[in-house]
Short mmCIF file of C-alpha atoms in Angstrom, two decimals:
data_model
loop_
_atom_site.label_atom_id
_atom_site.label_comp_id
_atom_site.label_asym_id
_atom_site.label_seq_id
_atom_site.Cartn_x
_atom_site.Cartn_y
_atom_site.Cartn_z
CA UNK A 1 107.24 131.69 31.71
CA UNK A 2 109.12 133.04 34.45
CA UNK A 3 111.97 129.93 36.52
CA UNK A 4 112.69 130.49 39.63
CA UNK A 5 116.34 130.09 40.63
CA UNK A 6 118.11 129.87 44.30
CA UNK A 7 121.12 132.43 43.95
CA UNK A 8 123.86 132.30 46.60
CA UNK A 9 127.25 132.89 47.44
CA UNK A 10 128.85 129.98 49.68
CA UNK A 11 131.98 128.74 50.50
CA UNK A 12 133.40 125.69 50.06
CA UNK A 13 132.48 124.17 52.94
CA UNK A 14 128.76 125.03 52.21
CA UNK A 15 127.73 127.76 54.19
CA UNK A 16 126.33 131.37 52.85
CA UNK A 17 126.78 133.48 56.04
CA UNK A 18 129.73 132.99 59.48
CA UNK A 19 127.61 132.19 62.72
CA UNK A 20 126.27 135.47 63.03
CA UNK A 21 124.96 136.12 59.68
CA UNK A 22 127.61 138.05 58.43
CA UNK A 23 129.15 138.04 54.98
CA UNK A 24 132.10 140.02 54.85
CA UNK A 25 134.02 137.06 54.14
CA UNK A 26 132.81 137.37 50.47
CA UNK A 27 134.74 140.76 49.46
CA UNK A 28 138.58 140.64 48.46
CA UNK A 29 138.86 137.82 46.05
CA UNK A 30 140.61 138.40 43.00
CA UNK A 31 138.15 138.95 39.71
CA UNK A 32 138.28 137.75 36.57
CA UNK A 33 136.15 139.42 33.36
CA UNK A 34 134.36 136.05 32.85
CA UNK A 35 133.22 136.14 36.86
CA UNK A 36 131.92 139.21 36.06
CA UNK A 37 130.15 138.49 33.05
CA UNK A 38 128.45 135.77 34.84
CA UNK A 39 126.87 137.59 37.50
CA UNK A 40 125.78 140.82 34.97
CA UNK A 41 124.15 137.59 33.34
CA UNK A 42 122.14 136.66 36.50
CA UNK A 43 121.54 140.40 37.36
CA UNK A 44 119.88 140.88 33.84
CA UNK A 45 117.51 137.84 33.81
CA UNK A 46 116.25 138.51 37.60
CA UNK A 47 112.79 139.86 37.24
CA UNK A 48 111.87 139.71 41.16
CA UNK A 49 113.28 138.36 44.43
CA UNK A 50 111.76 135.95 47.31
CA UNK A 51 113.68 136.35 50.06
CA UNK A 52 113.37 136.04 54.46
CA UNK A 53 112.60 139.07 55.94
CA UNK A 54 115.95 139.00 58.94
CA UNK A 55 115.63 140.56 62.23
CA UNK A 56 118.70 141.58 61.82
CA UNK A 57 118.66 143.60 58.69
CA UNK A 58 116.28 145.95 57.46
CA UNK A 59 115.42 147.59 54.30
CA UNK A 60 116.05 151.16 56.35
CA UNK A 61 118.84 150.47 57.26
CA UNK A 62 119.54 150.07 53.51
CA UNK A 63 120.67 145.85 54.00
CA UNK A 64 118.79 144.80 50.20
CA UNK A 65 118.74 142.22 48.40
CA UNK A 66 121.96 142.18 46.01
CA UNK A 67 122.59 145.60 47.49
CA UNK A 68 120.49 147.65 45.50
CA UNK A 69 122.24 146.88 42.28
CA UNK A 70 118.79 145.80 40.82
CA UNK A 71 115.42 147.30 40.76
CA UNK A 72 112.92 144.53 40.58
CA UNK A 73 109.84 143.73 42.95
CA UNK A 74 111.29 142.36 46.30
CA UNK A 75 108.79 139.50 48.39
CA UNK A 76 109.88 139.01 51.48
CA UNK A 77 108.67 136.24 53.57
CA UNK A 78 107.97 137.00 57.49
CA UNK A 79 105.70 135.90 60.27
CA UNK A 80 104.13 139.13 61.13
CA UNK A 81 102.03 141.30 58.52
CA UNK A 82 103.85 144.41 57.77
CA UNK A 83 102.35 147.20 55.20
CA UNK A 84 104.43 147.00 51.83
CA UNK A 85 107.81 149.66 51.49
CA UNK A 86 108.72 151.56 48.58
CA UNK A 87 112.47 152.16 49.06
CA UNK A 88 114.60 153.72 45.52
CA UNK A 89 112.30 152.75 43.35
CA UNK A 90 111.69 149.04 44.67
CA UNK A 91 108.54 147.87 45.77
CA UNK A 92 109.41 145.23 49.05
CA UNK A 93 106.13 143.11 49.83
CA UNK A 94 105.86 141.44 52.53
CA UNK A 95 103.86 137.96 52.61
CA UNK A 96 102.73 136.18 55.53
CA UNK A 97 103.72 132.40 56.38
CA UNK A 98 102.92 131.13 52.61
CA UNK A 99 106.09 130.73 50.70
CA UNK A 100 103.78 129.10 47.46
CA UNK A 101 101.84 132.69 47.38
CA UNK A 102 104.92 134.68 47.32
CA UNK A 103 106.25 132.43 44.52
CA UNK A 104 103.23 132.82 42.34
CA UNK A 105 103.41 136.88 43.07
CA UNK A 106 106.97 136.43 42.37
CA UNK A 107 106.34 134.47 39.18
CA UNK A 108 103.59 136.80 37.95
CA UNK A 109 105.71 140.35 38.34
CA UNK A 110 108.98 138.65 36.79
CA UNK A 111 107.07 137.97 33.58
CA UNK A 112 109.92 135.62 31.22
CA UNK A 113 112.24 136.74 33.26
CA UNK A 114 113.58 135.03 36.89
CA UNK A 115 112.97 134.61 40.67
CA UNK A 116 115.75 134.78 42.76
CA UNK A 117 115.27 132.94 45.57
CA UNK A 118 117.65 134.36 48.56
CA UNK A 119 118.43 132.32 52.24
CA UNK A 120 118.71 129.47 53.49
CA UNK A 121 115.41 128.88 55.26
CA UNK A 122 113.68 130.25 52.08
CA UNK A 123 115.53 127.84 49.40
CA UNK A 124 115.07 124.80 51.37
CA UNK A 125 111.07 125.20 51.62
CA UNK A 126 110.92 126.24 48.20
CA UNK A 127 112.72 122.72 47.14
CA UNK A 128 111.11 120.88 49.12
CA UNK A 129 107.72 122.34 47.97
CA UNK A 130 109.13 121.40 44.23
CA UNK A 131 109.15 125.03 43.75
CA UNK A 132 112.81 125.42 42.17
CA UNK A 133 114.11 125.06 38.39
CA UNK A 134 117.41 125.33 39.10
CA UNK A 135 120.30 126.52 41.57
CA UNK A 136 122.93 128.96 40.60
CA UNK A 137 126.10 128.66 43.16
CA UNK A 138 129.10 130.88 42.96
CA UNK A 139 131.81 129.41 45.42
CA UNK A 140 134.31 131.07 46.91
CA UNK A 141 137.97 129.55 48.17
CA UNK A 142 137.28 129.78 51.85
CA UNK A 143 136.43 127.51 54.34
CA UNK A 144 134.86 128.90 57.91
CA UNK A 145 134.44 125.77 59.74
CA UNK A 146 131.33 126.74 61.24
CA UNK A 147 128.48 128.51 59.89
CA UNK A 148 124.99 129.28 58.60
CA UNK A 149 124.46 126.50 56.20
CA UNK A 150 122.19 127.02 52.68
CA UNK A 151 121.03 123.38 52.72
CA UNK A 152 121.03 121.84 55.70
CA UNK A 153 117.96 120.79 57.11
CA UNK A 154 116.74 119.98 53.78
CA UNK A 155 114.03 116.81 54.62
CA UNK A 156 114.35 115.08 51.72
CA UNK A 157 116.56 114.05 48.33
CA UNK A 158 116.72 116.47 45.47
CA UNK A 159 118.44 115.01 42.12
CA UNK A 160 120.51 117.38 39.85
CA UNK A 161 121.43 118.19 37.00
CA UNK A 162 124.51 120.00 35.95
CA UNK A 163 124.13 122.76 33.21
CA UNK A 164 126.87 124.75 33.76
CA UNK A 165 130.58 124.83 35.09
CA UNK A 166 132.61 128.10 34.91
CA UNK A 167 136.13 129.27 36.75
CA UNK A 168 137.79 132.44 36.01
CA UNK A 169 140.09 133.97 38.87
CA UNK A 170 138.74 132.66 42.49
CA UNK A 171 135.19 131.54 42.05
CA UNK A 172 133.96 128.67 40.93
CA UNK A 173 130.25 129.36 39.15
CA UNK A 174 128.00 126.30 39.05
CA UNK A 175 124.62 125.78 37.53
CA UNK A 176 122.33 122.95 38.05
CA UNK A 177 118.23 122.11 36.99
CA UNK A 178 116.42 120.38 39.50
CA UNK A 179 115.09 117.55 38.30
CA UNK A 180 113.16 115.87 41.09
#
């Protein structure tokens, strides 16, 4: 059976994108083989990706999820129907308004294999909907004071647990099941 996992990069003041959206503050930190083999981990066990569908980016414009690296059904949520895109051999499908049917389409085209759940607005419905086995955080050694945050808002409590704790050269790779 398939888990569904929210995947980000933050910093360590919380936030996954500056106040415009941007993430160019994630390039240029030093690497370590062990940060790598932690993310080729990740990239091997996704098996499809939920994710928001921003006004900002589009799939033309070639702004994908984990930039292209992976070729695995795409769901994108949105508030406006939109036909479905084929783009380099990835399907993107867009679902309207119902984060619980993207899931289950998510679920059910990942086979054993994960959901990645991308965004902020995205992971925070999904918790709250009880929707999430686990979380899977790589943080950086930045802090940018102001930002787009990939938990606040959250409305209520969620309890983890911690299942993994990793540091190579900059990052800091943490892994926690939800429990409730």
């Amino acid at each position: 059976m398939s888990k569904v996992i929210i995947h980000a990069t933050v910093t360590l003041d919380g936030f996954m994108a500056d106040v415009d959206g941007g993430v160019d503050w994630m390039n240029g930190f030093p690497s370590a083989p062990g940060d790598q083999d932690v993310v080729e981990r990740i990239i091997h066990e996704l098996g499809a990706v939920v994710g928001g569908a921003n006004k900002k980016q589009s799939i033309e414009d070639g702004e994908v999820p984990y930039g292209a690296m992976i070729k695995v059904p795409v769901y994108l949520m949105t508030h406006s129907p939109h036909e479905p895109i084929e783009k380099d051999g990835v399907t993107y499908t867009f679902v309207v308004d119902e984060i619980t049917k993207a899931i289950e389409a998510a679920k059910q085209s990942a086979g054993d294999k994960w959901v990645s759940v991308l965004g902020g607005s995205i992971s925070r419905q999904c918790l709250e909907l009880g929707l999430v086995d686990e979380i899977h955080l790589h943080v950086v050694p930045i802090l940018l004071g102001e930002g787009i945050s990939l938990f606040s808002g959250l409305s209520k409590r969620v309890t983890l647990e911690r299942l993994e704790t990793s540091a190579f050269a900059s990052e800091t790779h943490l892994r926690y099941g939800v429990l409730a």
